[in-house]
Amino acid sequence: MAYKRHTDRLPIIPADAKEQNVTCHYCIVGCGYKAYTWPLNKQGGTAPSENKFGEDLSQQQFQDAEAWYTSSMYNIVKQDGKDVHLVVKPDVDCVVNSGLGSIRGARMAENRPSKVTGTQQQRLTDPMVWRNGVWQPTSWDDAMDLVARVTARVVTEGSEDDLVVSMFDHGGSAGGYENTWGTGKLYFESMKVKNCRIHNRPAYNSEVHSTRDMGVGELNYAYEDYTLTDTIFMVGANSMETQTNLYLNHMVPGLQGGAKMVVVDPRRTLTVHSSEQFAGAENVLHLAINEGTDMALFNAILTHIVDNGWGDADFIANSTFLDGEAVAQDSAVPAGLGSLEYAMQTCRTSLDEAADICGVSAVDIQKAAEWIAMPHDDGSRRKCVTCYEKGIIWGNDNYRTIGALVNIALATGNVGREGGGVCRLGGHQEGYYRPNEGHVGRPAEYVDQFLIRGLGGVHHIWACDHYKTTLNAAEFKRVHKRRSDMVKDAIDAAAGGTREQMVDAIVGAINAGGLFVVDVDIIHSQIGQNAHVILPACESNEMNLTSMNGERRMRLSEKYMDPYGNSKPDCLIAAEMAQNMERVLRDMGEDAYADQFKGYDWETEEDAFMDGYNAGNPEVTYDRLRAMGNNGVQEPVAGFENGELVGTKRLYADGTFDRHGRDDKKALFCAAGWRGWQAAGKAREQAAHKFWINNVRANIFWQNQFLDQKNEFIQDRFPYPFIEMNPDDMVEMDVNPGDLIEIVNDNGATTGMAYPTSSSKRNQVAMVFGSPAGSQGNVVNPGVNELVLPDYKHCWGDIRKLSHATAETAAISFKSKEVQL
Amino acid sequence: MKCNRMVDAGRRQFLRGGIVGAAGAAAATVLPAGQAKAQGLARVDYPSNRLANIADLVVNEPMDIEYPDADSPGILIKLGETVEGGAGPDGDIVAYSVLCPHKGWMLSYNAGDKTLNCPGHHSRFDCEAGGQQTWGHATNNLPQFALRIDDQGDIHAEGVDELIYGRLSNVLES
């Protein structure tokens, strides 16, 4: 029986309620919302003069009404120490979403911590230290002193290479320019930490090296390009679910305006189904290729375009490198780069060859090439916007596959022009501003393996939960737990000792192979179970936060409530950590080293913003961003005129390319040679197991469900991670809807709930990633590419039934997710 | 397929609600300062509206209804199989709002899998699972109308379990 909140009415927002700008802190689209707050003992009325919207709320509001909000958009939170009403609802005037809310963002209010309504009581309020066999709350000073003393001992007795750091690099949530700067300054300026990794991958590296090496930054268009184009070319992405309002507010109007759509994905996604409804099935071409074969498809499309003379000759002549090889393949560059002619020597693939590799017809591949590049009947060039995401970013042969896709956009001149662009769609918002990370090296250290090999002594973790979101997770968890337990045991054994004795005991355990773990997060996460010190952070809107979205639209998302308990912004936690390092190092007589930790006298997140982002972009201030509201400004900011920040609608509009740093500003093509499975162990695993275990996302969950795991609306729908499965496979294995099943291979095992899906192919299942109740990463092998990009998407296993449906799973809907109109 | 039969709108209950509101407002003006009393009840006062008689229902053919007033369209349906929360002798009669709780578009019934579907943004709700959103953008499951069936087989709606789209009070208040 479906979860109901039994709300029969909500407080009305009074006319004088405070209004704050909010950018949704979940996905990269960054929808505009407005937060309204007002005192607890006040309320608005139904008369137009009595409410914020000037509407007669005694009457029914109709479709797409601005003045309606629902219970998930309401809460009671603390603001300046007082409890206030809060409504967070979509902003009809934001050009990104035009008033549309998503199933994620429209629950932002409900997912705020509240001591009054009891929501999100899992949020951390105070620092905690492993003490006497449990985590005990303590003061910031006590916790920070222990962190600094152990860290300082380890990096001075050994080196900074003994400090391993996992840190987010994204915007939104608890990321953003303020917080990436705070952590970046600590680890890349005060220190030169190179054994670090990012929240979703086991090294500190780009997810899209090749497009950058080709000169093309990965976020180069404007969302309006979807409405100005002739064809939307989507690869390895499912935007209806994962960039919902980009799809609904920009792609759908494009489709309804006559654009065609090509979708490359082994799975028939909801985006394919919905696009067929919006555009007509005859205007949607779904290329359901064999998993991992995207590159061969792109090469054939490119070959067909070039051989038919559909390339953009002027663009190629003026904007791309023409003189053979520009960059040779080597250990840091997994494919040669150069002119189109040079790349074609490697990329040339016939339609039939690709059909054989990809498992789709040559006719359909040709049709895709025609939709992408064949000139219109009047001879004018066809516009095509290309978008891609995890299907190839976390896919087979990341570097060459993305390079092969960008080749098509370059050959057809679809970069920097209206209706063009070749862009990743993104996960989180962006919000990266850090000192140069060149010391990390390329390829960067494979940090998970570094830890598994027993290296490193201290692990600082910032808002990452590798238990749920890394590859080879089963082994990683076993080793991380064993090593951190050694330190816990040492702490327990030293109970009652002085701080010096405790630090000695911890360092002794580290030297014996243990790992001291500091976890900075908003909740007590799964990897946090291994922590010795836990530091509570706050999120966007509990602090001011700046980020940019997938069209580089930068906004200030305003603070409308207090940080929960004694939690703090990550940037201020980093500053405090730096100050403690300075103090402890000075006590140790390491004055020169201590001096490196100066420069963190920040009182607020705005101070961190000014110290970092503003120093590099002096036009951009909080006041100016606040004035730009939810429409913000598209980066890079070009100036400040007539009281407004001046942005840049799309990159490379002048036909020059600079992301690779080349003086000639010419874009390069990628010699994307197909080589089958690139990562170690994939071919063998595929041969050994029956099922391909696709790793997918769902609109209902934000990332690893860190908040949603305590949201009843979400957990009622999917109490276990769903595993979409062909009904015939289910019948064959005597699996019923909602039964718990186990996926097993040599890497480990994971569990989920069978969800019958008639559009799933036989012997292919799609498991939602990152679930607290079953990590898909457990069964993903450690294979990565030359630059340590993981291939999460390619994993094979066997499936067995674990249990019949539980009382929870038996009660939920197992019908098709595809709309039937 | 939809039927467009009229329902008894329960006008008497709505009028009574309006009169109570007016009397309350008048009373407030004469109470001495410092002796204010709360007006109304903690929860909205739902009308009991006759929607139809069991004999009017055909299995898997929804009947258009309105509850709790004419601006809140819904459907009444005999599903043909017992469901949790279903009314009637077969435990298979349910009623739902048909305003999508995402953006208020009118849902349409798909008899094939007994779901309500939104043409605007493709959300869909399972009529056999209490209106659970099978997939979609709404942050509420679909409001379901509580039903009571009397000795004559008349079906009455008497409550709602979620906020109906487009109103901040399920029973509109002046």
PDB file of N, CA and C in Angstrom, chain A residues 1-10 46 58 60-65 68-70 72 99 101 103 107 240-241 244 270 274 278 699 713 716-717 812-813 815-816 818 820, chain B residues 41 43-44 46 84 99 101-103 105 113 117 121-122 124 126 128-130 132-142 161-170 172-174:
ATOM      1  N   MET A   1       0.862  -1.199   0.000  1.00  0.00           N
ATOM      2  CA  MET A   1       0.000   0.000   0.000  1.00  0.00           C
ATOM      3  C   MET A   1       0.889   1.236   0.000  1.00  0.00           C
ATOM      4  N   ALA A   2       0.616   2.075  -0.911  1.00  0.00           N
ATOM      5  CA  ALA A   2       1.518   3.221  -1.121  1.00  0.00           C
ATOM      6  C   ALA A   2       1.591   4.129   0.100  1.00  0.00           C
ATOM      7  N   TYR A   3       2.758   4.663   0.298  1.00  0.00           N
ATOM      8  CA  TYR A   3       2.991   5.622   1.391  1.00  0.00           C
ATOM      9  C   TYR A   3       2.223   6.911   1.125  1.00  0.00           C
ATOM     10  N   LYS A   4       1.488   7.370   2.107  1.00  0.00           N
ATOM     11  CA  LYS A   4       0.773   8.644   1.999  1.00  0.00           C
ATOM     12  C   LYS A   4       1.117   9.483   3.219  1.00  0.00           C
ATOM     13  N   ARG A   5       1.208  10.771   2.994  1.00  0.00           N
ATOM     14  CA  ARG A   5       1.571  11.659   4.101  1.00  0.00           C
ATOM     15  C   ARG A   5       0.351  12.143   4.891  1.00  0.00           C
ATOM     16  N   HIS A   6      -0.835  11.917   4.331  1.00  0.00           N
ATOM     17  CA  HIS A   6      -2.085  12.336   4.979  1.00  0.00           C
ATOM     18  C   HIS A   6      -2.085  13.827   5.315  1.00  0.00           C
ATOM     19  N   THR A   7      -1.456  14.598   4.465  1.00  0.00           N
ATOM     20  CA  THR A   7      -1.524  16.050   4.599  1.00  0.00           C
ATOM     21  C   THR A   7      -2.840  16.500   3.975  1.00  0.00           C
ATOM     22  N   ASP A   8      -3.629  17.245   4.724  1.00  0.00           N
ATOM     23  CA  ASP A   8      -4.880  17.725   4.123  1.00  0.00           C
ATOM     24  C   ASP A   8      -4.851  19.230   3.868  1.00  0.00           C
ATOM     25  N   ARG A   9      -3.895  19.900   4.459  1.00  0.00           N
ATOM     26  CA  ARG A   9      -3.678  21.290   4.080  1.00  0.00           C
ATOM     27  C   ARG A   9      -2.291  21.722   4.543  1.00  0.00           C
ATOM     28  N   LEU A  10      -1.838  22.794   3.931  1.00  0.00           N
ATOM     29  CA  LEU A  10      -0.504  23.309   4.240  1.00  0.00           C
ATOM     30  C   LEU A  10      -0.609  24.776   4.604  1.00  0.00           C
ATOM     31  N   THR A  46      -5.987  33.112   2.167  1.00  0.00           N
ATOM     32  CA  THR A  46      -6.391  32.758   0.816  1.00  0.00           C
ATOM     33  C   THR A  46      -6.638  33.984  -0.070  1.00  0.00           C
ATOM     34  N   SER A  58      -8.572  30.459  -2.389  1.00  0.00           N
ATOM     35  CA  SER A  58      -9.810  29.745  -2.049  1.00  0.00           C
ATOM     36  C   SER A  58     -10.344  29.007  -3.273  1.00  0.00           C
ATOM     37  N   GLN A  60      -9.575  26.545  -6.788  1.00  0.00           N
ATOM     38  CA  GLN A  60      -8.672  25.534  -7.346  1.00  0.00           C
ATOM     39  C   GLN A  60      -7.653  26.198  -8.272  1.00  0.00           C
ATOM     40  N   GLN A  61      -6.360  25.853  -8.089  1.00  0.00           N
ATOM     41  CA  GLN A  61      -5.321  26.307  -9.026  1.00  0.00           C
ATOM     42  C   GLN A  61      -5.226  25.286 -10.157  1.00  0.00           C
ATOM     43  N   PHE A  62      -4.997  25.768 -11.331  1.00  0.00           N
ATOM     44  CA  PHE A  62      -5.017  24.847 -12.468  1.00  0.00           C
ATOM     45  C   PHE A  62      -3.616  24.469 -12.918  1.00  0.00           C
ATOM     46  N   GLN A  63      -3.571  23.649 -13.968  1.00  0.00           N
ATOM     47  CA  GLN A  63      -2.340  23.065 -14.490  1.00  0.00           C
ATOM     48  C   GLN A  63      -1.160  24.043 -14.489  1.00  0.00           C
ATOM     49  N   ASP A  64      -0.011  23.574 -14.048  1.00  0.00           N
ATOM     50  CA  ASP A  64       1.231  24.362 -14.053  1.00  0.00           C
ATOM     51  C   ASP A  64       1.146  25.628 -13.207  1.00  0.00           C
ATOM     52  N   ALA A  65       0.321  25.610 -12.193  1.00  0.00           N
ATOM     53  CA  ALA A  65       0.144  26.808 -11.366  1.00  0.00           C
ATOM     54  C   ALA A  65       1.412  27.123 -10.581  1.00  0.00           C
ATOM     55  N   TRP A  68       0.958  26.647  -6.308  1.00  0.00           N
ATOM     56  CA  TRP A  68       0.729  25.390  -5.598  1.00  0.00           C
ATOM     57  C   TRP A  68       2.047  24.759  -5.176  1.00  0.00           C
ATOM     58  N   TYR A  69       2.027  24.199  -4.002  1.00  0.00           N
ATOM     59  CA  TYR A  69       3.157  23.414  -3.519  1.00  0.00           C
ATOM     60  C   TYR A  69       2.599  22.266  -2.709  1.00  0.00           C
ATOM     61  N   THR A  70       3.409  21.254  -2.543  1.00  0.00           N
ATOM     62  CA  THR A  70       2.901  20.072  -1.861  1.00  0.00           C
ATOM     63  C   THR A  70       3.733  19.772  -0.616  1.00  0.00           C
ATOM     64  N   SER A  72       5.896  17.672   0.301  1.00  0.00           N
ATOM     65  CA  SER A  72       7.344  17.423   0.223  1.00  0.00           C
ATOM     66  C   SER A  72       8.127  18.728   0.081  1.00  0.00           C
ATOM     67  N   GLY A  99       9.749  26.436 -13.943  1.00  0.00           N
ATOM     68  CA  GLY A  99       8.727  26.046 -12.979  1.00  0.00           C
ATOM     69  C   GLY A  99       8.548  24.553 -12.806  1.00  0.00           C
ATOM     70  N   GLY A 101       9.453  20.989 -11.427  1.00  0.00           N
ATOM     71  CA  GLY A 101      10.203  20.375 -10.337  1.00  0.00           C
ATOM     72  C   GLY A 101      10.481  18.928 -10.702  1.00  0.00           C
ATOM     73  N   ILE A 103      11.426  14.868  -9.185  1.00  0.00           N
ATOM     74  CA  ILE A 103      11.133  14.032  -8.013  1.00  0.00           C
ATOM     75  C   ILE A 103      12.259  14.123  -6.987  1.00  0.00           C
ATOM     76  N   ARG A 107      11.715  17.615  -3.371  1.00  0.00           N
ATOM     77  CA  ARG A 107      11.731  17.104  -2.002  1.00  0.00           C
ATOM     78  C   ARG A 107      12.843  17.752  -1.172  1.00  0.00           C
ATOM     79  N   MET A 240      15.756  11.581 -19.477  1.00  0.00           N
ATOM     80  CA  MET A 240      14.424  11.674 -18.876  1.00  0.00           C
ATOM     81  C   MET A 240      14.507  11.340 -17.385  1.00  0.00           C
ATOM     82  N   GLU A 241      15.409  10.434 -17.041  1.00  0.00           N
ATOM     83  CA  GLU A 241      15.544  10.078 -15.631  1.00  0.00           C
ATOM     84  C   GLU A 241      16.585  10.924 -14.910  1.00  0.00           C
ATOM     85  N   THR A 244      16.334  15.415 -15.663  1.00  0.00           N
ATOM     86  CA  THR A 244      14.912  15.412 -15.989  1.00  0.00           C
ATOM     87  C   THR A 244      14.434  16.696 -16.656  1.00  0.00           C
ATOM     88  N   LEU A 270      13.882   4.786 -20.644  1.00  0.00           N
ATOM     89  CA  LEU A 270      12.655   5.582 -20.635  1.00  0.00           C
ATOM     90  C   LEU A 270      12.786   6.800 -21.540  1.00  0.00           C
ATOM     91  N   SER A 274       9.862   7.745 -24.013  1.00  0.00           N
ATOM     92  CA  SER A 274       9.189   9.039 -23.943  1.00  0.00           C
ATOM     93  C   SER A 274       9.426   9.858 -25.205  1.00  0.00           C
ATOM     94  N   PHE A 278       6.766  11.823 -27.648  1.00  0.00           N
ATOM     95  CA  PHE A 278       6.795  13.264 -27.925  1.00  0.00           C
ATOM     96  C   PHE A 278       7.071  13.578 -29.399  1.00  0.00           C
ATOM     97  N   ASN A 699      15.456   8.070 -11.789  1.00  0.00           N
ATOM     98  CA  ASN A 699      15.150   9.466 -11.443  1.00  0.00           C
ATOM     99  C   ASN A 699      14.848   9.636  -9.959  1.00  0.00           C
ATOM    100  N   PHE A 713       8.990   8.246   1.372  1.00  0.00           N
ATOM    101  CA  PHE A 713       8.389   8.238   0.031  1.00  0.00           C
ATOM    102  C   PHE A 713       9.259   7.423  -0.933  1.00  0.00           C
ATOM    103  N   ASP A 716       9.680   3.510   0.397  1.00  0.00           N
ATOM    104  CA  ASP A 716       8.431   2.787   0.195  1.00  0.00           C
ATOM    105  C   ASP A 716       8.326   2.281  -1.244  1.00  0.00           C
ATOM    106  N   ARG A 717       8.854   3.073  -2.183  1.00  0.00           N
ATOM    107  CA  ARG A 717       8.768   2.678  -3.588  1.00  0.00           C
ATOM    108  C   ARG A 717       9.773   1.567  -3.895  1.00  0.00           C
ATOM    109  N   ILE A 812       4.599  -3.427  -3.420  1.00  0.00           N
ATOM    110  CA  ILE A 812       4.849  -2.286  -4.303  1.00  0.00           C
ATOM    111  C   ILE A 812       4.450  -2.580  -5.747  1.00  0.00           C
ATOM    112  N   SER A 813       4.432  -1.546  -6.538  1.00  0.00           N
ATOM    113  CA  SER A 813       4.053  -1.664  -7.941  1.00  0.00           C
ATOM    114  C   SER A 813       5.199  -2.253  -8.752  1.00  0.00           C
ATOM    115  N   LYS A 815       4.696  -2.672 -12.144  1.00  0.00           N
ATOM    116  CA  LYS A 815       4.256  -2.454 -13.522  1.00  0.00           C
ATOM    117  C   LYS A 815       5.341  -1.758 -14.327  1.00  0.00           C
ATOM    118  N   SER A 816       5.117  -1.690 -15.620  1.00  0.00           N
ATOM    119  CA  SER A 816       6.083  -1.052 -16.508  1.00  0.00           C
ATOM    120  C   SER A 816       6.264   0.409 -16.130  1.00  0.00           C
ATOM    121  N   GLU A 818       7.144   2.505 -18.310  1.00  0.00           N
ATOM    122  CA  GLU A 818       6.885   3.255 -19.546  1.00  0.00           C
ATOM    123  C   GLU A 818       5.446   3.762 -19.576  1.00  0.00           C
ATOM    124  N   GLN A 820       1.838   4.796 -20.720  1.00  0.00           N
ATOM    125  CA  GLN A 820       0.915   4.271 -21.730  1.00  0.00           C
ATOM    126  C   GLN A 820      -0.204   5.280 -21.890  1.00  0.00           C
TER     127      GLN A 820
ATOM    128  N   LEU B  41     -11.111  23.172  12.943  1.00  0.00           N
ATOM    129  CA  LEU B  41     -10.593  21.948  13.520  1.00  0.00           C
ATOM    130  C   LEU B  41      -9.179  21.695  13.040  1.00  0.00           C
ATOM    131  N   ARG B  43      -8.061  19.190  11.482  1.00  0.00           N
ATOM    132  CA  ARG B  43      -8.015  18.670  10.108  1.00  0.00           C
ATOM    133  C   ARG B  43      -9.244  19.156   9.360  1.00  0.00           C
ATOM    134  N   VAL B  44      -9.141  19.165   8.044  1.00  0.00           N
ATOM    135  CA  VAL B  44     -10.279  19.670   7.275  1.00  0.00           C
ATOM    136  C   VAL B  44     -11.466  18.724   7.438  1.00  0.00           C
ATOM    137  N   TYR B  46     -14.099  16.777   5.879  1.00  0.00           N
ATOM    138  CA  TYR B  46     -14.427  16.247   4.551  1.00  0.00           C
ATOM    139  C   TYR B  46     -15.916  15.993   4.421  1.00  0.00           C
ATOM    140  N   GLU B  84      -5.530  -4.173  -1.636  1.00  0.00           N
ATOM    141  CA  GLU B  84      -5.440  -3.624  -0.295  1.00  0.00           C
ATOM    142  C   GLU B  84      -6.111  -2.252  -0.298  1.00  0.00           C
ATOM    143  N   LEU B  99      -5.836  14.499 -11.053  1.00  0.00           N
ATOM    144  CA  LEU B  99      -4.921  15.610 -11.308  1.00  0.00           C
ATOM    145  C   LEU B  99      -3.532  15.153 -10.909  1.00  0.00           C
ATOM    146  N   PRO B 101      -0.170  14.868  -9.416  1.00  0.00           N
ATOM    147  CA  PRO B 101       0.419  15.642  -8.314  1.00  0.00           C
ATOM    148  C   PRO B 101       1.787  16.257  -8.648  1.00  0.00           C
ATOM    149  N   HIS B 102       2.213  16.122  -9.893  1.00  0.00           N
ATOM    150  CA  HIS B 102       3.431  16.819 -10.328  1.00  0.00           C
ATOM    151  C   HIS B 102       3.061  18.235 -10.764  1.00  0.00           C
ATOM    152  N   LYS B 103       2.321  18.368 -11.875  1.00  0.00           N
ATOM    153  CA  LYS B 103       1.986  19.701 -12.378  1.00  0.00           C
ATOM    154  C   LYS B 103       0.498  19.860 -12.716  1.00  0.00           C
ATOM    155  N   TRP B 105      -1.611  18.063 -14.568  1.00  0.00           N
ATOM    156  CA  TRP B 105      -2.199  17.634 -15.830  1.00  0.00           C
ATOM    157  C   TRP B 105      -3.200  16.521 -15.549  1.00  0.00           C
ATOM    158  N   ASP B 113      -3.065  -2.064 -18.019  1.00  0.00           N
ATOM    159  CA  ASP B 113      -2.370  -2.429 -16.776  1.00  0.00           C
ATOM    160  C   ASP B 113      -2.896  -1.643 -15.571  1.00  0.00           C
ATOM    161  N   ASN B 117      -2.049   7.636 -16.197  1.00  0.00           N
ATOM    162  CA  ASN B 117      -0.863   8.114 -16.904  1.00  0.00           C
ATOM    163  C   ASN B 117      -0.976   9.591 -17.226  1.00  0.00           C
ATOM    164  N   HIS B 121       4.171  14.826 -18.688  1.00  0.00           N
ATOM    165  CA  HIS B 121       5.558  14.507 -18.354  1.00  0.00           C
ATOM    166  C   HIS B 121       5.764  13.026 -18.072  1.00  0.00           C
ATOM    167  N   HIS B 122       4.716  12.221 -18.363  1.00  0.00           N
ATOM    168  CA  HIS B 122       4.834  10.759 -18.405  1.00  0.00           C
ATOM    169  C   HIS B 122       4.949  10.070 -17.042  1.00  0.00           C
ATOM    170  N   ARG B 124       3.287   7.940 -14.033  1.00  0.00           N
ATOM    171  CA  ARG B 124       2.187   6.953 -14.033  1.00  0.00           C
ATOM    172  C   ARG B 124       2.003   6.366 -12.633  1.00  0.00           C
ATOM    173  N   ASP B 126      -0.159   3.506 -10.059  1.00  0.00           N
ATOM    174  CA  ASP B 126      -0.723   2.157 -10.065  1.00  0.00           C
ATOM    175  C   ASP B 126      -2.029   2.135  -9.270  1.00  0.00           C
ATOM    176  N   GLU B 128      -3.787  -0.306  -8.603  1.00  0.00           N
ATOM    177  CA  GLU B 128      -3.882  -1.516  -7.773  1.00  0.00           C
ATOM    178  C   GLU B 128      -2.916  -1.477  -6.581  1.00  0.00           C
ATOM    179  N   ALA B 129      -2.157  -0.423  -6.458  1.00  0.00           N
ATOM    180  CA  ALA B 129      -1.193  -0.316  -5.347  1.00  0.00           C
ATOM    181  C   ALA B 129      -1.373   1.013  -4.625  1.00  0.00           C
ATOM    182  N   GLY B 130      -2.624   1.377  -4.372  1.00  0.00           N
ATOM    183  CA  GLY B 130      -2.899   2.579  -3.581  1.00  0.00           C
ATOM    184  C   GLY B 130      -2.479   3.870  -4.265  1.00  0.00           C
ATOM    185  N   GLN B 132       0.315   4.248  -5.940  1.00  0.00           N
ATOM    186  CA  GLN B 132       1.770   4.438  -5.904  1.00  0.00           C
ATOM    187  C   GLN B 132       2.261   4.884  -7.278  1.00  0.00           C
ATOM    188  N   GLN B 133       3.178   5.843  -7.258  1.00  0.00           N
ATOM    189  CA  GLN B 133       3.760   6.303  -8.512  1.00  0.00           C
ATOM    190  C   GLN B 133       4.711   5.220  -9.010  1.00  0.00           C
ATOM    191  N   THR B 134       4.328   4.563 -10.084  1.00  0.00           N
ATOM    192  CA  THR B 134       5.181   3.515 -10.629  1.00  0.00           C
ATOM    193  C   THR B 134       6.456   4.129 -11.178  1.00  0.00           C
ATOM    194  N   TRP B 135       6.287   5.252 -11.843  1.00  0.00           N
ATOM    195  CA  TRP B 135       7.435   6.036 -12.305  1.00  0.00           C
ATOM    196  C   TRP B 135       6.957   7.466 -12.526  1.00  0.00           C
ATOM    197  N   GLY B 136       7.797   8.428 -12.242  1.00  0.00           N
ATOM    198  CA  GLY B 136       7.372   9.792 -12.550  1.00  0.00           C
ATOM    199  C   GLY B 136       8.099  10.843 -11.760  1.00  0.00           C
ATOM    200  N   HIS B 137       7.533  12.037 -11.814  1.00  0.00           N
ATOM    201  CA  HIS B 137       8.177  13.225 -11.258  1.00  0.00           C
ATOM    202  C   HIS B 137       7.495  13.735 -10.004  1.00  0.00           C
ATOM    203  N   ALA B 138       6.312  13.229  -9.726  1.00  0.00           N
ATOM    204  CA  ALA B 138       5.572  13.730  -8.569  1.00  0.00           C
ATOM    205  C   ALA B 138       6.274  13.306  -7.286  1.00  0.00           C
ATOM    206  N   THR B 139       6.108  14.119  -6.258  1.00  0.00           N
ATOM    207  CA  THR B 139       6.705  13.804  -4.967  1.00  0.00           C
ATOM    208  C   THR B 139       5.643  13.348  -3.970  1.00  0.00           C
ATOM    209  N   ASN B 140       4.456  13.122  -4.468  1.00  0.00           N
ATOM    210  CA  ASN B 140       3.401  12.461  -3.697  1.00  0.00           C
ATOM    211  C   ASN B 140       2.927  11.267  -4.508  1.00  0.00           C
ATOM    212  N   ASN B 141       2.515  10.232  -3.833  1.00  0.00           N
ATOM    213  CA  ASN B 141       1.717   9.241  -4.528  1.00  0.00           C
ATOM    214  C   ASN B 141       0.338   9.835  -4.778  1.00  0.00           C
ATOM    215  N   LEU B 142      -0.443   9.166  -5.581  1.00  0.00           N
ATOM    216  CA  LEU B 142      -1.710   9.765  -6.023  1.00  0.00           C
ATOM    217  C   LEU B 142      -2.730   9.812  -4.877  1.00  0.00           C
ATOM    218  N   ASP B 161      -6.271  11.034   1.193  1.00  0.00           N
ATOM    219  CA  ASP B 161      -5.072  10.711   1.972  1.00  0.00           C
ATOM    220  C   ASP B 161      -3.820  11.489   1.570  1.00  0.00           C
ATOM    221  N   GLU B 162      -3.935  12.378   0.613  1.00  0.00           N
ATOM    222  CA  GLU B 162      -2.806  13.229   0.207  1.00  0.00           C
ATOM    223  C   GLU B 162      -3.362  14.574  -0.237  1.00  0.00           C
ATOM    224  N   LEU B 163      -2.481  15.555  -0.317  1.00  0.00           N
ATOM    225  CA  LEU B 163      -2.916  16.859  -0.791  1.00  0.00           C
ATOM    226  C   LEU B 163      -3.246  16.770  -2.280  1.00  0.00           C
ATOM    227  N   ILE B 164      -4.427  17.241  -2.642  1.00  0.00           N
ATOM    228  CA  ILE B 164      -4.863  17.233  -4.045  1.00  0.00           C
ATOM    229  C   ILE B 164      -4.143  18.362  -4.785  1.00  0.00           C
ATOM    230  N   TYR B 165      -3.738  18.083  -6.012  1.00  0.00           N
ATOM    231  CA  TYR B 165      -3.051  19.117  -6.792  1.00  0.00           C
ATOM    232  C   TYR B 165      -3.907  20.389  -6.878  1.00  0.00           C
ATOM    233  N   GLY B 166      -3.236  21.527  -6.752  1.00  0.00           N
ATOM    234  CA  GLY B 166      -3.896  22.801  -7.043  1.00  0.00           C
ATOM    235  C   GLY B 166      -4.619  23.423  -5.872  1.00  0.00           C
ATOM    236  N   ARG B 167      -4.507  22.819  -4.685  1.00  0.00           N
ATOM    237  CA  ARG B 167      -5.151  23.401  -3.510  1.00  0.00           C
ATOM    238  C   ARG B 167      -4.269  23.183  -2.291  1.00  0.00           C
ATOM    239  N   LEU B 168      -4.231  24.179  -1.442  1.00  0.00           N
ATOM    240  CA  LEU B 168      -3.442  24.076  -0.220  1.00  0.00           C
ATOM    241  C   LEU B 168      -4.302  23.610   0.935  1.00  0.00           C
ATOM    242  N   SER B 169      -5.582  23.393   0.658  1.00  0.00           N
ATOM    243  CA  SER B 169      -6.476  22.745   1.604  1.00  0.00           C
ATOM    244  C   SER B 169      -7.373  21.835   0.775  1.00  0.00           C
ATOM    245  N   ASN B 170      -7.445  20.576   1.159  1.00  0.00           N
ATOM    246  CA  ASN B 170      -8.199  19.639   0.321  1.00  0.00           C
ATOM    247  C   ASN B 170      -9.662  20.031   0.185  1.00  0.00           C
ATOM    248  N   LEU B 172     -11.618  23.309  -0.102  1.00  0.00           N
ATOM    249  CA  LEU B 172     -11.296  24.719  -0.337  1.00  0.00           C
ATOM    250  C   LEU B 172     -11.933  25.587   0.737  1.00  0.00           C
ATOM    251  N   GLU B 173     -11.155  26.562   1.208  1.00  0.00           N
ATOM    252  CA  GLU B 173     -11.631  27.427   2.284  1.00  0.00           C
ATOM    253  C   GLU B 173     -11.501  28.871   1.849  1.00  0.00           C
ATOM    254  N   SER B 174     -12.464  29.665   2.260  1.00  0.00           N
ATOM    255  CA  SER B 174     -12.404  31.075   1.882  1.00  0.00           C
ATOM    256  C   SER B 174     -11.506  31.825   2.848  1.00  0.00           C
TER     257      SER B 174
END
